[in-house]
XYZ file of C-alpha atoms in Angstrom:
703
model
C -32.423 64.978 94.331
C -34.251 61.752 93.683
C -34.031 62.262 89.988
C -30.312 62.905 90.137
C -30.023 59.728 92.091
C -31.878 57.842 89.572
C -29.584 58.986 86.731
C -26.404 58.002 88.821
C -27.922 54.637 89.674
C -29.080 53.808 86.245
C -25.705 54.773 84.755
C -24.549 51.617 86.402
C -22.118 50.442 89.284
C -19.045 50.671 86.880
C -19.750 54.179 85.489
C -16.816 56.581 85.909
C -16.451 60.389 85.509
C -14.696 59.590 81.962
C -18.158 58.524 80.731
C -19.699 61.922 81.860
C -16.594 63.785 80.162
C -17.024 61.907 76.977
C -20.589 63.070 76.692
C -19.666 66.650 77.543
C -17.157 66.936 74.465
C -20.277 67.539 72.182
C -22.066 70.062 74.313
C -22.769 73.520 73.093
C -23.162 76.367 75.934
C -26.938 76.509 76.805
C -26.686 79.992 78.263
C -23.773 82.244 77.931
C -22.783 84.289 74.858
C -18.790 84.578 74.793
C -17.496 88.023 73.960
C -14.644 89.840 75.278
C -14.556 93.607 76.210
C -12.674 95.368 73.482
C -10.089 97.014 75.424
C -9.089 93.968 77.522
C -5.504 93.133 77.049
C -4.969 90.074 74.847
C -3.138 88.409 77.630
C -6.230 88.032 79.498
C -7.863 86.418 76.599
C -8.131 82.628 76.553
C -8.225 82.592 72.876
C -9.954 83.543 69.745
C -12.371 81.475 67.514
C -13.567 82.511 64.131
C -13.045 86.321 64.918
C -14.531 86.022 68.361
C -12.327 86.761 71.300
C -12.725 84.216 74.322
C -12.111 86.111 77.603
C -10.968 84.580 80.824
C -14.275 85.168 82.627
C -16.449 83.798 79.922
C -14.319 80.792 79.628
C -14.418 80.290 83.325
C -18.398 80.412 83.092
C -18.087 77.415 80.535
C -16.073 75.484 82.901
C -18.445 75.887 85.878
C -21.346 74.899 83.659
C -19.511 71.496 82.705
C -18.429 71.340 86.295
C -22.241 71.503 87.503
C -23.352 68.927 84.691
C -20.560 66.398 85.706
C -21.441 66.559 89.331
C -25.029 65.798 88.375
C -23.961 62.813 86.182
C -21.364 61.397 88.544
C -22.467 62.501 92.030
C -18.970 63.515 92.902
C -18.039 67.295 93.610
C -14.499 66.611 94.020
C -12.161 66.466 90.811
C -8.474 65.614 90.341
C -6.285 67.316 88.036
C -7.076 64.755 85.369
C -11.028 65.558 85.601
C -10.319 69.287 85.878
C -8.355 69.016 82.558
C -10.968 66.889 80.801
C -13.732 69.575 81.883
C -11.522 72.402 80.493
C -11.103 70.385 77.214
C -14.765 70.007 76.648
C -15.576 73.583 77.261
C -13.177 74.560 74.866
C -14.411 71.953 72.390
C -17.937 73.412 73.059
C -16.655 76.886 72.040
C -15.118 75.564 68.724
C -18.361 73.765 67.999
C -20.496 76.846 68.594
C -18.439 79.432 67.058
C -16.500 77.539 64.496
C -17.832 74.307 63.277
C -21.699 75.134 63.280
C -21.138 78.615 61.764
C -18.989 77.024 58.932
C -21.555 74.092 58.530
C -24.219 76.692 57.898
C -22.217 78.483 55.334
C -22.020 75.098 53.730
C -25.911 75.099 53.492
C -26.249 72.749 56.486
C -29.592 73.509 58.341
C -31.421 72.322 61.493
C -34.934 73.561 61.436
C -36.997 73.937 64.591
C -39.425 71.509 63.653
C -36.426 68.774 63.061
C -35.043 69.620 66.528
C -38.462 69.304 68.248
C -39.014 65.887 66.662
C -35.574 64.789 67.855
C -36.335 65.974 71.366
C -39.838 64.774 71.931
C -41.452 63.586 68.576
C -41.470 60.560 66.370
C -37.846 60.335 65.616
C -36.282 60.898 69.239
C -32.488 60.941 69.269
C -30.702 58.204 70.620
C -29.164 60.493 73.160
C -32.588 60.704 74.754
C -33.696 57.149 74.027
C -30.560 55.734 75.629
C -30.701 58.116 78.434
C -31.244 56.525 82.012
C -33.333 59.461 83.123
C -35.900 58.474 80.770
C -36.297 54.663 81.294
C -38.932 52.671 82.902
C -38.029 50.078 85.575
C -37.268 47.536 82.894
C -34.558 49.728 81.051
C -36.703 50.821 78.364
C -37.334 54.200 77.108
C -40.316 55.780 78.385
C -41.892 58.864 76.810
C -44.046 59.414 79.861
C -40.989 59.771 81.865
C -39.684 62.013 79.452
C -42.654 64.270 79.392
C -42.986 64.195 83.211
C -39.391 65.477 83.493
C -40.248 68.388 80.945
C -43.440 69.321 83.098
C -41.391 69.417 86.330
C -38.091 70.699 85.555
C -39.075 74.434 86.154
C -39.916 73.401 89.707
C -36.269 72.733 90.615
C -35.280 75.811 92.662
C -31.590 75.192 91.951
C -31.860 75.341 88.342
C -29.842 72.194 87.605
C -32.746 70.377 85.830
C -32.834 72.981 83.270
C -29.348 72.984 82.970
C -29.176 69.450 82.316
C -32.055 69.582 79.781
C -30.064 72.520 77.969
C -27.112 69.978 78.012
C -29.192 67.301 76.266
C -30.670 69.906 73.791
C -27.412 71.313 72.801
C -25.699 67.709 72.579
C -28.236 66.621 70.161
C -28.256 69.795 68.165
C -24.437 69.675 67.730
C -24.377 65.995 66.999
C -26.943 66.527 64.318
C -24.778 69.305 62.631
C -21.805 66.941 62.839
C -23.980 64.023 61.321
C -25.170 66.307 58.371
C -21.794 67.941 57.518
C -19.934 64.629 57.605
C -22.723 63.066 55.456
C -22.099 66.122 53.069
C -18.515 65.852 53.159
C -18.450 61.843 52.703
C -20.600 62.126 49.635
C -18.330 64.399 47.891
C -15.505 61.659 48.395
C -16.749 59.579 45.660
C -15.004 57.122 43.651
C -16.117 56.517 40.098
C -16.176 52.917 38.739
C -12.890 53.754 36.489
C -11.075 55.006 39.680
C -12.394 52.026 41.625
C -11.451 49.616 39.049
C -7.854 51.105 38.555
C -7.316 50.893 42.258
C -8.285 47.189 42.393
C -6.122 46.289 39.431
C -3.104 48.171 40.770
C -3.333 46.080 44.162
C -3.654 42.854 42.229
C -0.916 43.508 39.820
C 2.340 41.834 41.412
C 5.606 42.245 40.022
C 8.841 40.116 40.725
C 12.279 42.222 39.890
C 15.817 41.655 39.818
C 17.573 45.068 40.905
C 21.001 46.688 41.720
C 21.054 49.236 44.427
C 24.099 51.450 44.900
C 23.667 53.153 48.175
C 24.532 56.563 48.865
C 27.652 57.252 51.047
C 25.893 58.689 54.156
C 29.326 60.072 55.576
C 29.460 62.399 52.611
C 25.790 63.026 52.600
C 25.623 64.184 56.281
C 29.189 64.840 57.603
C 32.290 64.976 55.185
C 30.325 66.898 52.426
C 31.526 67.193 48.918
C 33.082 70.560 48.518
C 32.262 70.697 44.901
C 28.684 71.156 45.660
C 27.709 74.723 46.160
C 24.397 76.230 47.816
C 23.860 79.893 47.042
C 22.053 82.413 49.156
C 19.309 82.778 46.249
C 18.760 79.110 46.106
C 18.112 79.105 49.761
C 15.957 82.150 49.413
C 13.925 80.691 46.625
C 13.455 77.366 48.372
C 12.256 79.060 51.539
C 9.671 81.354 49.630
C 8.473 78.091 47.734
C 7.950 76.108 50.789
C 7.145 78.828 53.333
C 3.906 77.086 54.376
C 6.052 74.299 55.833
C 7.521 76.735 58.315
C 4.596 77.853 59.987
C 5.174 77.737 63.824
C 3.567 78.363 67.303
C 5.105 80.869 69.527
C 7.939 79.050 71.690
C 11.117 79.650 73.645
C 14.612 78.409 73.836
C 15.997 78.117 77.149
C 18.879 76.209 79.013
C 18.503 75.380 82.600
C 20.559 73.901 85.297
C 18.849 71.328 87.719
C 19.811 70.771 91.326
C 17.884 67.313 92.411
C 17.244 66.702 95.914
C 18.405 63.261 96.595
C 18.708 61.438 100.006
C 22.013 61.453 101.651
C 24.116 58.394 102.614
C 23.179 59.592 106.123
C 19.587 59.774 105.266
C 19.503 56.258 104.129
C 21.375 54.835 107.190
C 18.786 56.717 109.286
C 15.850 55.407 107.528
C 17.039 51.783 107.809
C 17.689 52.186 111.383
C 14.263 53.729 111.933
C 12.272 50.842 109.725
C 14.503 48.168 111.426
C 13.576 49.207 114.950
C 9.807 48.593 113.767
C 10.303 44.917 113.096
C 9.621 43.408 116.575
C 6.534 45.718 117.191
C 5.139 44.920 113.745
C 5.440 41.035 114.577
C 3.726 41.773 117.910
C 0.923 43.891 116.420
C -2.450 42.394 116.160
C -4.036 45.249 114.428
C -1.790 45.540 111.446
C -4.221 48.040 109.674
C -3.941 50.661 112.407
C -0.088 49.876 112.700
C 0.658 50.560 108.994
C -1.399 53.645 108.927
C 0.713 54.931 111.874
C 4.036 53.625 110.505
C 3.922 53.154 106.622
C 4.027 55.265 103.742
C 1.234 53.063 102.360
C -2.091 51.704 103.911
C -2.869 48.112 104.548
C -4.331 46.324 101.369
C -6.934 43.939 101.671
C -5.806 41.813 99.170
C -4.905 38.010 98.299
C -1.627 37.477 96.439
C -1.015 34.589 94.115
C 2.611 33.834 93.092
C 4.296 36.571 91.245
C 2.199 39.431 92.374
C 4.650 40.778 94.830
C 7.656 40.905 92.470
C 6.427 44.601 91.999
C 7.785 45.294 95.315
C 11.021 43.294 95.272
C 12.065 39.791 94.557
C 13.020 39.403 98.052
C 9.713 40.285 99.151
C 7.981 37.714 96.845
C 10.602 34.828 98.122
C 9.908 35.680 101.696
C 6.136 35.565 101.508
C 6.257 32.082 99.765
C 8.677 30.621 102.351
C 7.552 32.096 105.477
C 5.138 30.942 108.311
C 2.126 32.730 109.250
C 2.709 35.535 111.428
C 6.391 35.912 110.630
C 8.186 39.280 109.684
C 10.721 39.576 106.921
C 14.263 40.935 107.413
C 14.726 44.532 106.309
C 14.416 44.466 102.540
C 15.767 47.156 100.225
C 13.703 48.064 96.925
C 14.117 50.438 94.202
C 14.660 54.169 94.732
C 15.785 53.434 98.367
C 12.354 52.084 99.568
C 12.596 49.888 102.434
C 9.931 46.908 103.159
C 9.005 44.816 106.121
C 6.566 42.105 105.088
C 4.432 40.133 107.380
C 2.651 36.775 106.285
C -0.777 37.069 107.991
C -2.617 33.953 106.321
C -2.700 31.338 103.465
C -5.852 30.231 101.740
C -6.857 28.187 98.735
C -8.993 30.728 96.623
C -10.081 31.239 93.165
C -8.529 34.010 90.920
C -12.115 35.122 89.513
C -15.530 34.546 90.720
C -18.812 34.971 88.793
C -21.134 37.542 90.699
C -24.768 38.141 90.647
C -26.514 40.814 92.962
C -29.823 42.647 93.739
C -29.473 46.293 94.524
C -31.747 47.865 97.119
C -31.479 51.136 98.663
C -29.302 51.688 101.501
C -30.100 50.430 104.838
C -32.325 47.718 103.506
C -30.966 44.904 105.354
C -34.304 43.430 106.563
C -35.435 43.274 103.044
C -32.172 41.857 101.810
C -32.328 39.114 104.710
C -35.835 38.236 103.342
C -34.517 37.791 99.761
C -31.574 35.731 100.863
C -34.120 33.501 102.451
C -36.114 33.130 99.344
C -32.941 32.275 97.171
C -31.943 29.752 99.514
C -35.261 28.010 99.308
C -34.949 27.701 95.425
C -36.251 31.338 94.350
C -35.474 32.566 90.847
C -32.485 35.045 91.371
C -33.301 36.552 88.126
C -36.791 37.123 88.354
C -36.170 38.528 91.817
C -33.441 40.895 90.408
C -36.049 42.294 87.664
C -38.602 42.886 90.640
C -36.566 44.535 93.179
C -33.057 45.572 91.851
C -32.393 49.197 91.322
C -29.645 48.431 89.012
C -30.945 48.046 85.504
C -27.570 47.753 83.713
C -26.149 44.704 85.154
C -27.103 41.895 82.861
C -24.150 39.836 81.697
C -25.090 36.893 79.508
C -28.443 38.433 79.169
C -29.684 37.573 82.742
C -30.800 40.689 84.944
C -28.725 40.926 88.228
C -25.601 39.249 86.631
C -22.489 41.546 87.079
C -20.092 38.835 85.694
C -16.569 37.873 86.480
C -14.905 39.676 89.136
C -10.994 39.626 89.993
C -8.863 41.165 92.557
C -7.774 43.617 89.820
C -11.261 44.182 88.317
C -13.393 44.753 91.412
C -16.449 46.809 92.433
C -15.339 48.915 95.338
C -16.755 47.231 98.492
C -17.090 43.757 96.703
C -13.678 42.527 97.765
C -15.178 39.592 99.994
C -16.865 37.880 97.087
C -13.671 36.295 96.515
C -13.671 34.336 99.570
C -17.328 33.560 99.700
C -18.640 29.948 99.102
C -20.544 29.145 95.712
C -24.320 29.428 95.585
C -24.434 30.795 99.031
C -26.273 34.156 98.964
C -25.318 36.914 101.656
C -26.051 40.616 102.382
C -23.401 43.142 101.444
C -23.557 47.158 102.362
C -21.529 49.423 99.891
C -21.652 53.158 98.883
C -24.225 52.157 96.242
C -26.705 50.636 98.621
C -27.709 47.352 100.128
C -26.759 44.202 97.812
C -27.958 40.527 97.894
C -24.860 38.840 96.476
C -24.411 35.333 95.032
C -21.208 33.878 93.692
C -22.425 31.178 91.302
C -19.123 30.020 89.932
C -15.362 30.399 90.325
C -12.066 29.614 88.428
C -9.852 26.666 89.766
C -8.760 27.835 93.379
C -5.079 28.303 94.020
C -2.502 29.082 96.935
C -2.933 32.782 97.837
C -1.381 34.949 100.496
C -2.732 37.583 102.784
C 0.259 39.994 103.379
C 0.839 43.208 105.470
C 3.652 45.513 103.871
C 5.416 48.171 105.719
C 6.663 50.546 102.993
C 9.087 53.466 103.949
C 10.576 55.602 101.237
C 13.993 57.256 101.955
C 13.436 61.030 101.885
C 15.990 63.698 102.135
C 16.206 65.301 105.477
C 15.712 68.974 106.088
C 19.556 69.161 106.328
C 20.113 67.777 102.844
C 17.229 69.815 101.559
C 19.184 73.020 102.878
C 22.427 71.855 101.280
C 21.073 71.337 97.640
C 19.090 74.788 98.108
C 22.444 76.267 99.022
C 24.035 75.262 96.133
C 21.218 76.100 93.780
C 21.269 79.566 95.365
C 24.696 80.284 94.790
C 24.429 79.457 91.332
C 21.509 81.508 90.888
C 23.258 84.607 92.521
C 26.289 84.249 90.183
C 24.072 83.598 87.134
C 22.156 86.811 87.258
C 21.370 88.983 85.544
C 22.371 87.958 81.922
C 23.113 85.011 79.507
C 26.723 85.895 79.922
C 26.610 85.607 83.618
C 24.939 82.484 83.530
C 27.657 80.927 81.263
C 30.414 82.036 83.545
C 28.533 80.566 86.737
C 28.244 77.124 84.811
C 31.925 77.137 84.067
C 32.926 78.414 87.441
C 30.618 75.870 89.420
C 31.063 72.854 86.696
C 27.429 72.082 86.522
C 25.609 70.874 83.627
C 23.321 73.202 81.552
C 20.679 71.539 79.602
C 18.920 72.800 76.754
C 14.972 72.905 75.536
C 14.606 74.234 72.171
C 11.113 75.588 71.077
C 9.459 74.923 74.089
C 5.688 75.543 73.503
C 3.274 77.594 75.871
C 1.512 74.262 76.932
C 4.708 72.661 77.926
C 4.555 70.945 81.457
C 7.782 69.032 81.197
C 11.481 69.586 81.098
C 13.416 66.457 80.008
C 12.321 63.952 82.326
C 11.032 66.316 84.936
C 7.211 66.785 85.270
C 4.975 69.836 86.485
C 7.408 72.595 85.178
C 4.447 74.707 84.075
C 5.883 77.825 86.371
C 8.953 77.770 84.255
C 7.149 77.673 81.091
C 5.081 80.603 82.367
C 8.173 82.590 83.372
C 9.809 82.113 79.889
C 6.911 83.422 78.013
C 6.488 86.257 80.262
C 10.410 87.368 79.911
C 12.886 88.282 77.057
C 16.030 86.693 75.615
C 18.952 86.688 78.166
C 16.680 86.805 81.266
C 17.627 84.425 84.025
C 15.110 83.113 86.377
C 15.034 83.043 90.244
C 14.963 79.315 91.590
C 11.962 77.394 90.743
C 11.202 74.549 93.042
C 9.489 71.732 91.395
C 7.462 69.103 93.559
C 10.070 69.714 96.529
C 12.629 67.417 94.372
C 14.224 69.763 92.145
C 15.661 73.508 92.139
C 15.871 74.779 88.633
C 17.613 77.922 87.274
C 16.838 79.017 83.497
C 17.932 81.599 81.082
C 16.058 82.441 77.864
C 18.370 81.879 74.925
C 15.718 82.359 72.023
C 12.360 83.683 71.077
C 10.210 82.364 68.250
C 7.118 84.228 67.365
C 3.875 82.940 66.073
C 3.768 82.881 62.326
C 6.551 81.711 60.160
C 10.027 80.891 61.041
C 12.511 83.521 59.345
C 14.716 82.688 56.526
C 17.755 83.229 59.065
C 16.458 80.427 61.175
C 15.803 77.955 58.450
C 18.798 78.406 56.461
C 21.044 75.746 57.844
C 18.048 73.071 57.483
C 17.157 74.367 53.738
C 20.913 74.140 53.066
C 20.843 70.506 54.190
C 17.944 69.671 52.125
C 19.384 71.347 48.917
C 22.787 69.618 49.560
C 21.018 66.412 49.687
C 18.968 67.007 46.412
C 22.082 67.945 44.544
C 24.344 65.301 46.190
C 21.801 62.688 44.919
C 21.588 64.205 41.517
C 25.246 64.130 41.193
C 25.295 60.474 42.227
C 22.656 59.593 39.497
C 24.640 61.319 36.998
C 27.683 59.586 38.076
C 26.226 56.216 37.900
C 24.707 56.881 34.608
C 27.912 57.618 33.206
C 29.961 54.693 34.866
C 27.280 52.254 33.497
C 26.928 53.653 30.077
C 26.722 50.794 27.314
C 26.134 48.143 30.054
C 23.139 46.034 29.053
C 22.816 43.350 32.048
C 22.255 43.806 35.705
C 25.182 41.555 36.521
C 27.714 43.766 34.584
C 26.167 46.906 36.257
C 26.523 45.371 39.756
C 30.215 44.482 38.936
C 31.106 47.687 37.661
C 29.523 49.312 40.804
C 30.861 46.842 43.293
C 27.823 45.605 44.349
C 25.385 42.696 43.761
C 22.063 41.696 42.069
C 19.238 41.374 44.459
C 15.722 40.257 43.991
C 12.163 41.272 45.202
C 9.015 39.503 44.700
C 5.123 40.537 44.791
C 5.716 44.293 44.489
C 2.408 46.080 44.378
C 1.424 49.838 43.331
C -0.183 50.182 46.989
C 0.461 52.544 49.768
C 0.505 49.872 52.611
C 1.967 46.849 50.587
C 5.601 47.840 50.362
C 6.618 49.535 53.411
C 10.378 48.411 53.235
C 10.833 49.593 49.363
C 11.992 52.995 48.130
C 8.710 54.621 46.767
C 10.648 55.807 43.680
C 11.585 52.097 42.907
C 7.985 50.864 43.516
C 6.607 53.661 41.237
C 9.063 52.911 38.542
C 8.215 49.304 38.714
C 4.585 49.708 38.289
C 5.041 51.325 34.841
C 8.271 49.469 33.585
C 8.065 46.934 30.585
C 8.429 43.363 31.417
C 12.187 42.127 31.020
C 13.390 45.572 30.259
C 16.257 47.091 31.840
C 15.526 50.217 33.610
C 17.728 52.945 35.171
C 19.379 54.663 36.644
C 16.539 55.619 39.337
C 17.286 58.018 42.093
C 15.726 56.801 45.309
C 15.737 57.980 48.863
C 18.441 55.347 49.890
C 20.413 55.209 46.733
C 20.589 54.719 42.991
C 18.567 51.776 41.431
C 18.734 49.865 38.306
C 16.103 47.041 37.881
C 14.139 44.479 35.438
C 10.817 43.224 35.820
C 11.176 39.297 35.497
C 7.570 38.390 36.084
C 4.138 39.936 36.309
C 0.870 38.387 37.618
C -2.473 39.727 38.038
C -4.302 38.165 41.010
C -7.738 38.645 42.530
C -7.023 38.614 46.215
C -7.725 42.299 46.622
C -11.332 42.814 46.054
C -14.179 45.264 45.493
C -14.918 44.962 49.286
C -11.319 45.619 50.128
C -11.185 48.786 47.945
C -14.580 50.063 49.538
C -13.112 49.228 53.001
C -9.872 51.184 52.152
C -12.190 54.134 50.867
C -14.220 53.979 54.179
C -11.082 54.330 56.071
C -9.861 57.194 54.033
C -13.302 58.971 54.670
C -13.197 58.355 58.505
C -9.554 59.850 58.649
C -10.608 62.873 56.579
C -13.677 63.461 58.336
C -11.986 63.466 61.748
C -9.589 66.141 60.240
C -12.527 68.471 59.301
C -12.452 70.482 62.412
C -8.598 70.642 62.706
C -8.540 72.161 59.177
C -11.219 74.492 59.981
C -9.219 75.766 63.159
C -6.288 76.180 60.743
C -8.011 78.083 57.959
C -9.866 80.188 60.631
C -6.473 80.888 62.505
C -8.012 79.874 65.937
C -5.962 80.995 68.642
C -5.671 78.837 71.801
C -4.144 80.641 74.989
C -5.358 78.340 77.673
C -1.786 77.432 78.325
C -1.462 80.933 79.749
C -3.787 80.251 82.459
C -4.011 76.334 83.079
């Protein structure tokens, strides 16, 4: 346990579970081989990677491994929903790396020899993942090979097996990172711009054109709504377009549903009852000498030990803010209504002149070391060097703001180490002892920002919740609808009409969906939709005790490619748009036949001549211009009338009136752009591998 404690302490006071989860993203499973029993139903599989089936039990084992590592790194066994999701994501990424990325890298010729691995673990070229690991550092925060070797010699003596699990974690982390480094280097080296391409790219970005142009915009009412009846789209054209662009219609499995929501809101009686209840607490609140316990018994939110400056309490209500800055100490506000039927009583406790930020130093000692801490306080008061004492005694080797050991840096009420709140009220350069969950601290506030008036306030907060009676009434309405809506879509629609309720739609809902409209945590509805067929009507689904929802499945989309029937309307719109624009181009061409000036063309088309300066043939230089116009300008001759050009927004006629060659876009800019493109494409390697190998991710069925 001492070694684990060393890991947690040396990761620093402000380390969080997010750091641990970030490390986990590179792990390859140290012990399990994931395979599925051949006769197991696919519904019990979490997914398939590179032809290997991932069973639910195997995936759960991965999660348990990561959970154990996470506990070792953070010292926390309890995990919230966000942390659990991060662990599951790390477990899945591990399997992708192991069964997909590393195997594909090896096919591409990337190798990692045993001698190379050994050298990175304990040889002459030790991996930064070990060099920067707090486990293997000396008291000065420097890597210690002796500490590494001692750990390796003693890890088998741990009966829990966690030290071996931790070492496997590091080894696989290093191996996987090495494969990524090698493959990415190989891939980046292949993305080479020869000197000719580079010089052309620089020239294109340094060539600026000034133009005069005429643009006749498309009539979007005709393009979108009142369509030209002379434009015909045949079934064969639609079919041909579908076959030529079928890859664009690849889809995940999804469902179309309709649903009716019955929201449980407080009734007017509930609101009045809550106002009467909170109002009855005012006198007792004013008389209370222990506001912390009073709020614990009567408020939805506990007392917060916080000093508020002007403007801080607007989040509750402007009325709360105004009361606090005009009240006397001990005074309690009238009943104040905030948003969402939340009620407030505010009691002003105290006013002080305090800084907004304080610069803090500390020396961390083991827990229950108050006697030693008192001795250090005495030494510091007599002129002892805080930095040297921190180097000698502090367990915290990470806090060294401004390069000085022991310096935590600036802390504010909003950026505060848990347990350090009282530093905001301490005198400058007066050391004191503080006990927190981290241990015993010798703390010194060395400087502060300019002090300002601040208020200590006790807030009694009471939300107005629906009563049992209200809950029952809303449920009765939902139950009536549910009984009329079954068993088919036809019955559902009849129930919607007869009860005059609003039916909402959700199209192409994915298996991973956990939200319907603005309502969160609807996974239960998603699971139901994927376990039933078209026309099925659900029972009442209760979401967070705030919503009753009844759903019906109106459409089913299988994984693969959307059918021609599904895509017909979309393709028809695309083909109509293409034909309409082509027709407008021919029309403009005929109307302007023989015209040789932009002004005469503008007059004929009923528009005006416009100008645009500094057009460059660069992807990010002209975000407000039609790409067709930019491309045509880059190759046009100087002072020659060009057009008509079909664009996305309209038909163009233009003339380049000036062209300058500048030198603001340099070779360095071109190289930086190339690096940006490389970085983007490298990040897409794994997604492309997943697509090419048709990775199946069914985690949403289970989590």
